[in-house]
Amino acid sequence: MDDSSGGRAIVYRTSPRASALQWLDPAHTSEGQHPFLFSQCQAVHTRSVVPLQDTQAAIDELDRMVQKLGLIGVNIPSTIGRDNHIDHSRLEPLYDRIEQLGVPLLIHPTDNAFIDILDGYNGALHLALGRTFDVSLTAARLIFSGIMERHPKLKVYMSHTGGALPYQAGRMDKSAGPAKLPRDPSVYLKTFYTDTVSPHAIGVKFAIEYFGVDHIMFGDDHPCWSTQTALKILDEVGLSKTDKEKILGLNARRFFGLAERVQSKPKEAALV
């Protein structure tokens, strides 16, 4: 978020170590997590978190964050405590409201899923696969539950080049019969947006080929990764200038409904 950022950044709370159970605490709402951003920064766009254990409280917080504070989306985890999944029927009114507001729904993994089966190796196995499985399962639940069918105007972003789903989309279609969806899961999946957060160019290239270049946004996974490395890998994909411009900014402006440009404030003279 310095001069090299082009005057614009989109941030959201992921807190991989934080349980979704914390989200009923007002200190863990978006405003509580980023007081400086809300009070000082004009070129930073943030997205809200809501207390999903209480559906009405989640809707109220969503309305406050979007309508009062001007946040541009809502972030959801894969699990809600120990009892409920993100596709629980009681959350249907929340998805209704997100669709009505027209703000994006953003899926990012936490460290709360797959802990038992991915333990050991000083956490390396979970770091390598756990979060990818997490974001993949969350997105799959939105599809297999029929939420995407019932809410066709939902704008969904899933992180980490779509997790494992682009590579397993054919298997999803082949196995989806018991879910009784009117269309193949891949039809819904291809309406999603994703980012370029992958440590190798082959993964980024496949995500672009699968989702289409208009559905890809640049991401650097800061502070877990390096912006310079993310840009280097994007260069290795070998995109045209037009496609690169889409990924580096134009797609995000369209997806989040942002103005074309942000004018930087002139720097004030330093006091001496």
mmCIF file of C-alpha atoms in Angstrom:
data_model
loop_
_atom_site.group_PDB
_atom_site.id
_atom_site.type_symbol
_atom_site.label_atom_id
_atom_site.label_comp_id
_atom_site.label_asym_id
_atom_site.label_seq_id
_atom_site.Cartn_x
_atom_site.Cartn_y
_atom_site.Cartn_z
ATOM 1 C CA MET A 1 0.000 0.000 0.000
ATOM 2 C CA ASP A 2 2.778 2.411 -0.915
ATOM 3 C CA ASP A 3 3.332 4.424 -4.085
ATOM 4 C CA SER A 4 4.012 1.223 -6.048
ATOM 5 C CA SER A 5 0.473 0.001 -5.411
ATOM 6 C CA GLY A 6 -1.033 2.454 -7.871
ATOM 7 C CA GLY A 7 -2.980 4.162 -5.109
ATOM 8 C CA ARG A 8 -5.425 1.333 -4.587
ATOM 9 C CA ALA A 9 -5.521 -1.813 -2.484
ATOM 10 C CA ILE A 10 -8.200 -4.324 -1.547
ATOM 11 C CA VAL A 11 -7.746 -5.960 1.834
ATOM 12 C CA TYR A 12 -9.756 -8.361 3.927
ATOM 13 C CA ARG A 13 -9.337 -10.197 7.156
ATOM 14 C CA THR A 14 -8.338 -13.820 6.787
ATOM 15 C CA SER A 15 -6.788 -14.487 10.213
ATOM 16 C CA PRO A 16 -5.873 -18.120 9.544
ATOM 17 C CA ARG A 17 -5.237 -18.709 13.235
ATOM 18 C CA ALA A 18 -8.520 -17.190 14.359
ATOM 19 C CA SER A 19 -11.556 -19.385 14.835
ATOM 20 C CA ALA A 20 -14.817 -18.392 13.242
ATOM 21 C CA LEU A 21 -16.197 -18.534 16.773
ATOM 22 C CA GLN A 22 -14.477 -15.204 17.462
ATOM 23 C CA TRP A 23 -16.612 -13.354 14.964
ATOM 24 C CA LEU A 24 -19.368 -12.577 17.446
ATOM 25 C CA ASP A 25 -16.892 -10.316 19.270
ATOM 26 C CA PRO A 26 -17.330 -6.698 18.047
ATOM 27 C CA ALA A 27 -13.559 -6.312 18.129
ATOM 28 C CA HIS A 28 -13.357 -8.841 15.296
ATOM 29 C CA THR A 29 -15.653 -6.968 12.898
ATOM 30 C CA SER A 30 -14.018 -5.258 9.937
ATOM 31 C CA GLU A 31 -14.049 -1.824 11.543
ATOM 32 C CA GLY A 32 -12.574 -3.192 14.740
ATOM 33 C CA GLN A 33 -9.787 -4.919 12.834
ATOM 34 C CA HIS A 34 -8.798 -1.964 10.639
ATOM 35 C CA PRO A 35 -9.452 1.305 12.518
ATOM 36 C CA PHE A 36 -6.585 3.113 10.784
ATOM 37 C CA LEU A 37 -7.790 2.104 7.329
ATOM 38 C CA PHE A 38 -11.291 3.374 8.057
ATOM 39 C CA SER A 39 -10.100 6.680 9.494
ATOM 40 C CA GLN A 40 -7.108 7.546 7.311
ATOM 41 C CA CYS A 41 -6.869 5.755 3.974
ATOM 42 C CA GLN A 42 -8.894 6.776 0.946
ATOM 43 C CA ALA A 43 -7.285 4.382 -1.541
ATOM 44 C CA VAL A 44 -7.900 1.217 0.459
ATOM 45 C CA HIS A 45 -11.038 -0.840 -0.089
ATOM 46 C CA THR A 46 -11.931 -3.402 2.560
ATOM 47 C CA ARG A 47 -14.383 -6.260 2.880
ATOM 48 C CA SER A 48 -16.401 -7.259 5.895
ATOM 49 C CA VAL A 49 -16.614 -10.267 8.142
ATOM 50 C CA VAL A 50 -19.906 -11.078 9.833
ATOM 51 C CA PRO A 51 -20.955 -13.193 12.872
ATOM 52 C CA LEU A 52 -22.273 -16.247 11.065
ATOM 53 C CA GLN A 53 -23.361 -18.053 14.239
ATOM 54 C CA ASP A 54 -26.317 -15.636 14.381
ATOM 55 C CA THR A 55 -27.970 -15.180 11.001
ATOM 56 C CA GLN A 56 -29.815 -11.958 11.787
ATOM 57 C CA ALA A 57 -26.742 -10.459 13.446
ATOM 58 C CA ALA A 58 -24.772 -11.355 10.319
ATOM 59 C CA ILE A 59 -27.318 -9.598 8.101
ATOM 60 C CA ASP A 60 -27.362 -6.538 10.356
ATOM 61 C CA GLU A 61 -23.554 -6.342 10.340
ATOM 62 C CA LEU A 62 -23.482 -6.791 6.569
ATOM 63 C CA ASP A 63 -25.935 -3.929 6.097
ATOM 64 C CA ARG A 64 -23.944 -1.698 8.445
ATOM 65 C CA MET A 65 -20.646 -2.434 6.768
ATOM 66 C CA VAL A 66 -21.895 -1.998 3.217
ATOM 67 C CA GLN A 67 -24.447 0.794 3.595
ATOM 68 C CA LYS A 68 -22.837 2.847 6.371
ATOM 69 C CA LEU A 69 -19.106 2.211 6.018
ATOM 70 C CA GLY A 70 -18.959 1.508 2.295
ATOM 71 C CA LEU A 71 -17.241 -1.863 2.375
ATOM 72 C CA ILE A 72 -17.210 -3.652 -0.954
ATOM 73 C CA GLY A 73 -17.781 -7.316 -0.111
ATOM 74 C CA VAL A 74 -18.183 -9.966 2.573
ATOM 75 C CA ASN A 75 -15.727 -12.709 3.471
ATOM 76 C CA ILE A 76 -16.859 -16.167 4.585
ATOM 77 C CA PRO A 77 -14.908 -19.075 6.113
ATOM 78 C CA SER A 78 -15.480 -22.759 5.461
ATOM 79 C CA THR A 79 -16.893 -23.616 8.866
ATOM 80 C CA ILE A 80 -18.970 -21.935 11.560
ATOM 81 C CA GLY A 81 -17.788 -23.259 14.865
ATOM 82 C CA ARG A 82 -18.162 -27.026 15.182
ATOM 83 C CA ASP A 83 -21.786 -27.534 14.231
ATOM 84 C CA ASN A 84 -22.723 -25.689 11.051
ATOM 85 C CA HIS A 85 -21.446 -25.648 7.487
ATOM 86 C CA ILE A 86 -21.472 -22.591 5.285
ATOM 87 C CA ASP A 87 -24.395 -24.072 3.317
ATOM 88 C CA HIS A 88 -26.643 -24.491 6.386
ATOM 89 C CA SER A 89 -30.264 -23.738 5.523
ATOM 90 C CA ARG A 90 -30.566 -21.068 8.231
ATOM 91 C CA LEU A 91 -28.055 -18.924 6.281
ATOM 92 C CA GLU A 92 -30.317 -18.669 3.233
ATOM 93 C CA PRO A 93 -31.551 -15.169 4.248
ATOM 94 C CA LEU A 94 -27.934 -13.997 4.411
ATOM 95 C CA TYR A 95 -27.291 -15.119 0.847
ATOM 96 C CA ASP A 96 -30.547 -13.428 -0.146
ATOM 97 C CA ARG A 97 -29.271 -10.168 1.315
ATOM 98 C CA ILE A 98 -25.790 -10.433 -0.211
ATOM 99 C CA GLU A 99 -27.401 -10.960 -3.601
ATOM 100 C CA GLN A 100 -29.737 -7.989 -3.059
ATOM 101 C CA LEU A 101 -26.859 -5.694 -2.120
ATOM 102 C CA GLY A 102 -24.863 -6.834 -5.129
ATOM 103 C CA VAL A 103 -21.589 -7.102 -3.204
ATOM 104 C CA PRO A 104 -19.107 -9.904 -3.858
ATOM 105 C CA LEU A 105 -18.925 -12.976 -1.650
ATOM 106 C CA LEU A 106 -15.319 -13.919 -0.942
ATOM 107 C CA ILE A 107 -14.024 -17.348 0.066
ATOM 108 C CA HIS A 108 -10.689 -17.627 1.855
ATOM 109 C CA PRO A 109 -9.443 -20.586 3.908
ATOM 110 C CA THR A 110 -8.792 -20.652 7.627
ATOM 111 C CA ASP A 111 -6.788 -23.105 9.705
ATOM 112 C CA ASN A 112 -9.854 -24.699 11.276
ATOM 113 C CA ALA A 113 -10.495 -27.494 8.775
ATOM 114 C CA PHE A 114 -8.620 -30.752 8.131
ATOM 115 C CA ILE A 115 -6.378 -30.226 11.160
ATOM 116 C CA ASP A 116 -6.633 -33.824 12.363
ATOM 117 C CA ILE A 117 -5.884 -35.560 9.086
ATOM 118 C CA LEU A 118 -3.140 -33.120 8.054
ATOM 119 C CA ASP A 119 -1.185 -33.032 11.294
ATOM 120 C CA GLY A 120 2.542 -33.656 11.643
ATOM 121 C CA TYR A 121 5.684 -32.530 9.822
ATOM 122 C CA ASN A 122 5.764 -29.303 11.833
ATOM 123 C CA GLY A 123 2.641 -28.119 10.039
ATOM 124 C CA ALA A 124 4.070 -28.498 6.536
ATOM 125 C CA LEU A 125 1.345 -30.855 5.292
ATOM 126 C CA HIS A 126 -1.419 -28.527 6.399
ATOM 127 C CA LEU A 127 0.330 -25.501 4.893
ATOM 128 C CA ALA A 128 0.778 -27.340 1.606
ATOM 129 C CA LEU A 129 -2.717 -28.784 1.245
ATOM 130 C CA GLY A 130 -5.034 -27.808 4.095
ATOM 131 C CA ARG A 131 -5.961 -24.335 2.953
ATOM 132 C CA THR A 132 -6.359 -25.462 -0.651
ATOM 133 C CA PHE A 133 -8.748 -28.216 0.433
ATOM 134 C CA ASP A 134 -10.545 -25.745 2.692
ATOM 135 C CA VAL A 135 -11.340 -23.152 0.032
ATOM 136 C CA SER A 136 -12.236 -25.911 -2.445
ATOM 137 C CA LEU A 137 -14.751 -27.528 -0.105
ATOM 138 C CA THR A 138 -16.364 -24.190 0.751
ATOM 139 C CA ALA A 139 -16.889 -23.361 -2.909
ATOM 140 C CA ALA A 140 -18.164 -26.876 -3.618
ATOM 141 C CA ARG A 141 -20.746 -26.554 -0.823
ATOM 142 C CA LEU A 142 -22.071 -23.334 -2.331
ATOM 143 C CA ILE A 143 -22.539 -25.253 -5.584
ATOM 144 C CA PHE A 144 -23.785 -28.676 -4.435
ATOM 145 C CA SER A 145 -26.221 -27.171 -1.925
ATOM 146 C CA GLY A 146 -28.015 -25.325 -4.722
ATOM 147 C CA ILE A 147 -27.152 -21.912 -3.282
ATOM 148 C CA MET A 148 -25.638 -20.824 -6.586
ATOM 149 C CA GLU A 149 -28.705 -22.108 -8.444
ATOM 150 C CA ARG A 150 -31.093 -20.240 -6.113
ATOM 151 C CA HIS A 151 -28.956 -17.087 -6.144
ATOM 152 C CA PRO A 152 -27.754 -16.714 -9.731
ATOM 153 C CA LYS A 153 -26.685 -13.092 -9.202
ATOM 154 C CA LEU A 154 -24.203 -13.897 -6.442
ATOM 155 C CA LYS A 155 -20.705 -12.711 -7.357
ATOM 156 C CA VAL A 156 -18.296 -15.227 -5.847
ATOM 157 C CA TYR A 157 -14.530 -14.952 -5.556
ATOM 158 C CA MET A 158 -12.494 -17.929 -4.337
ATOM 159 C CA SER A 159 -8.827 -17.517 -3.513
ATOM 160 C CA HIS A 160 -5.699 -19.445 -4.539
ATOM 161 C CA THR A 161 -6.460 -19.953 -8.250
ATOM 162 C CA GLY A 162 -9.688 -21.758 -7.398
ATOM 163 C CA GLY A 163 -8.084 -24.307 -5.092
ATOM 164 C CA ALA A 164 -8.384 -27.846 -6.427
ATOM 165 C CA LEU A 165 -11.723 -27.381 -8.186
ATOM 166 C CA PRO A 166 -10.586 -26.381 -11.703
ATOM 167 C CA TYR A 167 -8.501 -29.552 -11.839
ATOM 168 C CA GLN A 168 -11.321 -31.761 -10.542
ATOM 169 C CA ALA A 169 -14.250 -30.126 -12.321
ATOM 170 C CA GLY A 170 -14.782 -33.115 -14.570
ATOM 171 C CA ARG A 171 -14.977 -35.439 -11.571
ATOM 172 C CA MET A 172 -17.450 -33.061 -9.917
ATOM 173 C CA ASP A 173 -19.698 -33.187 -12.965
ATOM 174 C CA LYS A 174 -19.394 -36.973 -13.164
ATOM 175 C CA SER A 175 -20.296 -37.463 -9.486
ATOM 176 C CA ALA A 176 -22.947 -34.787 -8.956
ATOM 177 C CA GLY A 177 -26.032 -36.891 -9.693
ATOM 178 C CA PRO A 178 -27.132 -37.432 -6.061
ATOM 179 C CA ALA A 179 -27.136 -33.661 -5.488
ATOM 180 C CA LYS A 180 -29.892 -33.350 -8.111
ATOM 181 C CA LEU A 181 -28.668 -30.066 -9.529
ATOM 182 C CA PRO A 182 -30.320 -28.876 -12.746
ATOM 183 C CA ARG A 183 -26.906 -28.174 -14.281
ATOM 184 C CA ASP A 184 -23.380 -29.556 -13.971
ATOM 185 C CA PRO A 185 -21.354 -28.138 -11.063
ATOM 186 C CA SER A 186 -18.777 -26.801 -13.512
ATOM 187 C CA VAL A 187 -21.405 -24.460 -14.973
ATOM 188 C CA TYR A 188 -21.667 -22.685 -11.617
ATOM 189 C CA LEU A 189 -17.938 -22.907 -10.935
ATOM 190 C CA LYS A 190 -17.081 -21.085 -14.129
ATOM 191 C CA THR A 191 -19.092 -18.076 -12.952
ATOM 192 C CA PHE A 192 -16.657 -17.680 -10.042
ATOM 193 C CA TYR A 193 -13.669 -15.349 -9.978
ATOM 194 C CA THR A 194 -10.237 -16.169 -8.608
ATOM 195 C CA ASP A 195 -6.730 -14.781 -8.230
ATOM 196 C CA THR A 196 -3.168 -15.510 -9.323
ATOM 197 C CA VAL A 197 -1.943 -16.766 -5.940
ATOM 198 C CA SER A 198 -0.017 -19.842 -7.065
ATOM 199 C CA PRO A 199 3.721 -20.484 -6.710
ATOM 200 C CA HIS A 200 4.146 -21.710 -10.272
ATOM 201 C CA ALA A 201 3.194 -20.303 -13.647
ATOM 202 C CA ILE A 202 1.561 -23.551 -14.796
ATOM 203 C CA GLY A 203 -1.076 -23.241 -12.068
ATOM 204 C CA VAL A 204 -1.806 -19.624 -12.921
ATOM 205 C CA LYS A 205 -2.025 -20.439 -16.620
ATOM 206 C CA PHE A 206 -4.483 -23.257 -16.035
ATOM 207 C CA ALA A 207 -6.685 -21.040 -13.853
ATOM 208 C CA ILE A 208 -6.762 -18.451 -16.642
ATOM 209 C CA GLU A 209 -7.629 -21.104 -19.220
ATOM 210 C CA TYR A 210 -10.348 -22.612 -17.033
ATOM 211 C CA PHE A 211 -12.113 -19.513 -15.664
ATOM 212 C CA GLY A 212 -11.262 -17.178 -18.539
ATOM 213 C CA VAL A 213 -8.990 -14.160 -18.316
ATOM 214 C CA ASP A 214 -11.909 -11.857 -17.445
ATOM 215 C CA HIS A 215 -12.419 -13.790 -14.184
ATOM 216 C CA ILE A 216 -8.833 -13.570 -12.882
ATOM 217 C CA MET A 217 -7.460 -10.873 -10.549
ATOM 218 C CA PHE A 218 -3.900 -10.349 -9.440
ATOM 219 C CA GLY A 219 -3.158 -11.391 -5.863
ATOM 220 C CA ASP A 220 0.058 -11.553 -3.848
ATOM 221 C CA ASP A 221 -1.205 -13.221 -0.632
ATOM 222 C CA HIS A 222 0.555 -10.570 1.439
ATOM 223 C CA PRO A 223 2.021 -10.997 4.052
ATOM 224 C CA CYS A 224 2.323 -14.736 3.411
ATOM 225 C CA TRP A 225 4.020 -14.274 0.057
ATOM 226 C CA SER A 226 6.047 -11.755 -1.926
ATOM 227 C CA THR A 227 4.497 -9.231 -4.301
ATOM 228 C CA GLN A 228 7.630 -9.285 -6.434
ATOM 229 C CA THR A 229 7.497 -13.085 -6.713
ATOM 230 C CA ALA A 230 3.804 -13.001 -7.617
ATOM 231 C CA LEU A 231 4.495 -10.478 -10.386
ATOM 232 C CA LYS A 232 7.434 -12.517 -11.668
ATOM 233 C CA ILE A 233 5.302 -15.639 -11.942
ATOM 234 C CA LEU A 234 2.571 -13.706 -13.743
ATOM 235 C CA ASP A 235 5.196 -12.510 -16.242
ATOM 236 C CA GLU A 236 6.207 -16.144 -16.839
ATOM 237 C CA VAL A 237 2.681 -16.977 -18.020
ATOM 238 C CA GLY A 238 3.342 -14.951 -21.180
ATOM 239 C CA LEU A 239 0.142 -12.938 -21.372
ATOM 240 C CA SER A 240 -0.660 -10.284 -23.922
ATOM 241 C CA LYS A 241 -0.547 -6.670 -22.756
ATOM 242 C CA THR A 242 -4.342 -6.497 -22.902
ATOM 243 C CA ASP A 243 -4.858 -9.612 -20.789
ATOM 244 C CA LYS A 244 -2.233 -8.538 -18.279
ATOM 245 C CA GLU A 245 -3.933 -5.173 -17.831
ATOM 246 C CA LYS A 246 -7.190 -6.985 -17.103
ATOM 247 C CA ILE A 247 -5.601 -9.163 -14.439
ATOM 248 C CA LEU A 248 -3.587 -6.364 -12.844
ATOM 249 C CA GLY A 249 -6.512 -4.033 -12.341
ATOM 250 C CA LEU A 250 -9.346 -3.815 -14.831
ATOM 251 C CA ASN A 251 -11.046 -7.031 -13.720
ATOM 252 C CA ALA A 252 -10.950 -6.043 -10.051
ATOM 253 C CA ARG A 253 -12.410 -2.601 -10.797
ATOM 254 C CA ARG A 254 -15.283 -4.204 -12.671
ATOM 255 C CA PHE A 255 -15.855 -7.005 -10.148
ATOM 256 C CA PHE A 256 -15.869 -4.716 -7.119
ATOM 257 C CA GLY A 257 -17.523 -1.768 -8.869
ATOM 258 C CA LEU A 258 -14.608 0.611 -8.304
ATOM 259 C CA ALA A 259 -13.933 3.901 -10.037
ATOM 260 C CA GLU A 260 -11.485 3.801 -12.908
ATOM 261 C CA ARG A 261 -8.719 5.757 -11.223
ATOM 262 C CA VAL A 262 -7.760 6.996 -7.795
ATOM 263 C CA GLN A 263 -6.104 10.375 -7.727
ATOM 264 C CA SER A 264 -3.220 10.465 -5.288
ATOM 265 C CA LYS A 265 -3.215 13.305 -2.796
ATOM 266 C CA PRO A 266 -0.346 15.782 -3.247
ATOM 267 C CA LYS A 267 2.244 15.286 -0.549
ATOM 268 C CA GLU A 268 2.276 18.004 2.059
ATOM 269 C CA ALA A 269 5.505 19.763 2.905
ATOM 270 C CA ALA A 270 7.231 18.271 5.902
ATOM 271 C CA LEU A 271 7.255 20.320 9.060
ATOM 272 C CA VAL A 272 10.669 21.367 10.288
#
